[in-house]
Amino acid sequence: MSDFLAAQDSAGHEHAQPRSDQNRSLWGDVRYELMRNPVFWVSSVLVLVILSMAFAPQLWAETSPTARGACRLENARVEPSAAHPFGYTNAGCDMWSSLVYGTGKSVIVAILVTIGTVIVGVTLGTVAGYVGGFADTVISRVTDIFFGLPFILGALVFLAIFPDRNVWTLTAVLTMFGWTSLTRVMRGSVISTKQKDYVDAARALGATNFFIIRKHILANSIAPVIVLATIGLGAYISAEATLTFLGVGYQRPTVSWGLLVAEGQNLALAGFWHLLVLPCAFIVVTVLSFILLGDALRDALDPRAR
Amino acid sequence: MSEILTETERRSNKSPLSGVSFDGSAPLLEVEDLEVEFHTRDGIAHAVNNVSFTLREGETLGILGESGCGKSVTAQAIMGILDTPPAKVTGGQVRYRGVDLLQLEEKTRRHIRANKIAIIFQDALSSLNPVFTVGWQLGELYRKHAGASRAQAKSKAVELLDLVGIPGAPARINSFPHQFSGGMRQRVMIAMALALEPDIIIADEPTTALDVTVQAQVMTLLSDLQREMRLGLILITHDMGVVADVADKICVMYAGHAVERADVYEIYERPAHPYTKALLESIPRVDQKGQDLTVIKGLPPALVDPPPGCSFHPRCAFARDRCTTDEPPLYEVPGNRLSACHYWEEVLES
Amino acid sequence: MGRYVARRLVQFIPVILGTLFLLHVLSVLTIQIVGDPVRALFGENAPPEAILEQLRANYNLDDDCLEQTGNPCVRLFVDRLAQYASGDFGINFRGRSVAELFVERFPVTVRLTVIALVFETVVGIFLGVMAGLRKDKLVDNFVRFSTVLLIAFPVFVFGTLAQLFIGLELGLPLRDSERAPEWLGQMLTVTYNPEFPWLSLMLPGLVLGAFSLAAIARLTRTSLIENLRSDYVRTARAKGLTSSRTVGVHTLRNSLIPVVTYIGIDIGLLLGGALVTEGIFNIPGVGQLVFLAIQANDTPVILGVVTILTVVFLVANLLVDILYAALDPRIRYE
């Protein structure tokens, strides 16, 4: 409120609030905003369900579709029924357990890529923004160059050359093309924080660079990173599934959503809808959950957007 | 300002203002019991409460107060440019030449702006549109209000820049706001306010963002133009020095209330409200060098949840029990002044 | 403006060289790690070594540096650049020139991309403005909800579902029907039909543009809301301008600046997405060329086409940057 009126009224800064106070109320505000936002609750519950499917699929489906004898060809493409509400895949596996066991394939890659891009992006962005000068020039130009390569196209070239693709190759390639945007955001945020008076004050008081980065720069830049990382999880799930669909991601006999959609595409046109619609629904709900969670976090963390 | 103004006059016969009967003998501007509320997440903020004042031709009224006291909101309410929602004018009148502007239709009221009442904002860099040239932004007023052609508007823009003392005006009209210095940009804002020769100019902290030397230049320009054109000027500021130089009358605001109104000499001589007194005492003075500077303790109250009684009592040196319960009315103080303090006599004498 | 364009052009050269070099280094590195794609092409039944040698020579894969892991093969890069400059982007495993294949197929991809771009900008900006002007009202909530939903649909999911439900279930009865106009049926089709070079690209174009439509709508909305609160819009109101002029002239132009920046990035997304849409809807464009090359393990085609598309992307971005400067004087006088 006081902020708001200060913006309405335009006089000087003679009544700036003490910093620590503002800081505490900021995070308190964030919690308050999140708690009363239904989107936050719905999306976090969904995210928890998805994460549990990824790391403990046996909680959700008894048998893995890759277990011996789990799939029977006579069940191929059987449509949903009361006993098996999700029906069977083209290979005669239970669709539900295929989808549940496929969750991990996408989610784990997305988590690894997010961790990778956050580490690379935060490090390079901080160095570029804080050190400036030559380091900034080099990092910014390299970022520009990576940015010049469209994401899917770039990833595709390298994955296509690899004869077999697994979690690690997918992670490596997606990280390689995904770190740029976080680096740019981080750099911008660091530069704007660096110019704040309290950073000058800290420096004048003899604070070390390490202290300033840890205490001021990272603390102030953490909000956009959290938001971007959350939305990024959704985006990388989508990217992995797309690459797999195109044939440069996971390969059979791995069970993954992208492969199920690729398989279902033509069969759906022949009348077996569930082969396409169900894996699509899983992908969309998962991506949506992460985006909504990121959105809720952004709304809470960025008061201007309210 | 020759040919276009005749055009303005010609058009004004059929302009939306022709249906409004202004009373030439009524004061230029009378604000009476103005009330503005903001609807926020934390509740309703009473930004302006029962504020009244009068402005006559050629007069300068200073509105003085700390940030957040409601002075800019008052200005925007007079202009009719508050963001609604969250803001809402909930009561009072704003009479221009006897006509209550708050009752006018938006279509009519729009023509009062810039034509009759214009405003100068504090931060000229953010108040000018970054993507259009200064000449275009000035000329727009002539094109949209006076039906000028682009060429006419351009030559009027050059005249205006000349008037406010911007060197090389014919070339400068093609520059963008960010290409001017702070002082020059504020001159552009002044030019924009003067363009349609209004009767009233509201200057909302016109020099706060400028260097001290530039501040003086801009203030001199503003008061010279005000005298030449016999404008009614409302000068909003938190700087007692600025008002002392140019204002005839002063209205002191605190937490959305007008707490004291008086002629400028009287107020500086003998304030009748503890807040005004405290403000005056907090100005550093050469003759008191070495002594501790008096400061007003505490912060202005949150407008969502103002203290009961007199809103200044938590910070007031004169406060008694009564101040925590009874909201003071505006007492008449000898010398045609008003003060919202139960103990104004005591303040006057101290 | 002229100086700005000149400076942008000068900056463009290192970026395009850098990007091509990056593409080169990464592909060389991958070949060094996983081995020769020519042998991988034939798998078990490898033809005589002499033929493999010949093929390697044809594809520029016979350089010794390709066997030294970690060597960036700068000489090979210079050779490749010279080839690119003369319009030679290699040949596919059947001996056809990649550049020729590209030129043959490019017009279809351009048509598809244009449909997507027009659709996403017109509808996206419109929705964004509607939502921004009526913040927190019904329209706004609808736009926010539907755009989040759209963003959650990867192109291939949206494409396959649209093909099934719109192209087949809705479109087939229309195409079979006597009464429905032919253009309507062709607009909602399962595959590309060369007899209707624009109409039959409508559905794939909408699919391709859907994600960015949502992004543009949200971007327009946010930036409009932010600008409506800005000081210069307050000034415009204080100038007694009509509200349509305040929004249309003083707010919209500023609000479109970030949208223009986004379109630059978006062209990269569209080129990637074209690959997916063209694969799904069987559109004989450049994307399908890559799509088929992936299935045939035809690495030189993938590398060649991606190289050309990268150049297209960078040039498009350069044009967008110039447009950006035209909209925002603060940039061009920097």
CSV table of C-alpha atoms in Angstrom, one decimal, chain A residues 1 4-5 8-12 14-15 17 29 32-33 36 306, chain B residues 38 40-42 45 66-68 70-72 122 205 299 303-304:
chain,number,residue,atom,x,y,z
A,1,MET,CA,0.0,0.0,0.0
A,4,PHE,CA,1.4,2.1,-4.2
A,5,LEU,CA,0.8,5.6,-2.8
A,8,GLN,CA,0.8,7.8,-7.0
A,9,ASP,CA,2.4,10.7,-5.2
A,10,SER,CA,5.6,11.8,-6.5
A,11,ALA,CA,7.7,13.5,-3.8
A,12,GLY,CA,11.2,12.5,-2.8
A,14,GLU,CA,12.8,10.9,2.5
A,15,HIS,CA,10.8,8.1,4.1
A,17,GLN,CA,11.5,1.9,4.8
A,29,ASP,CA,3.6,-11.6,1.1
A,32,TYR,CA,0.2,-15.2,1.7
A,33,GLU,CA,-0.4,-14.8,-2.1
A,36,ARG,CA,-4.9,-18.0,-1.2
A,306,ARG,CA,-0.9,-8.3,-9.9
B,38,PHE,CA,-8.5,4.1,-3.3
B,40,THR,CA,-6.7,-1.5,-2.5
B,41,ARG,CA,-6.1,-5.1,-1.5
B,42,ASP,CA,-5.6,-3.9,2.1
B,45,ALA,CA,-7.4,4.2,1.5
B,66,GLU,CA,5.2,15.0,2.5
B,67,SER,CA,5.0,12.2,-0.1
B,68,GLY,CA,1.8,10.2,0.2
B,70,GLY,CA,-2.6,13.2,-1.1
B,71,LYS,CA,-1.4,16.3,-3.0
B,72,SER,CA,-0.8,14.6,-6.3
B,122,GLN,CA,7.4,15.7,-12.0
B,205,GLU,CA,6.6,18.7,-8.1
B,299,LEU,CA,6.2,8.3,9.6
B,303,LEU,CA,-4.1,5.9,4.7
B,304,VAL,CA,-6.0,2.6,4.9
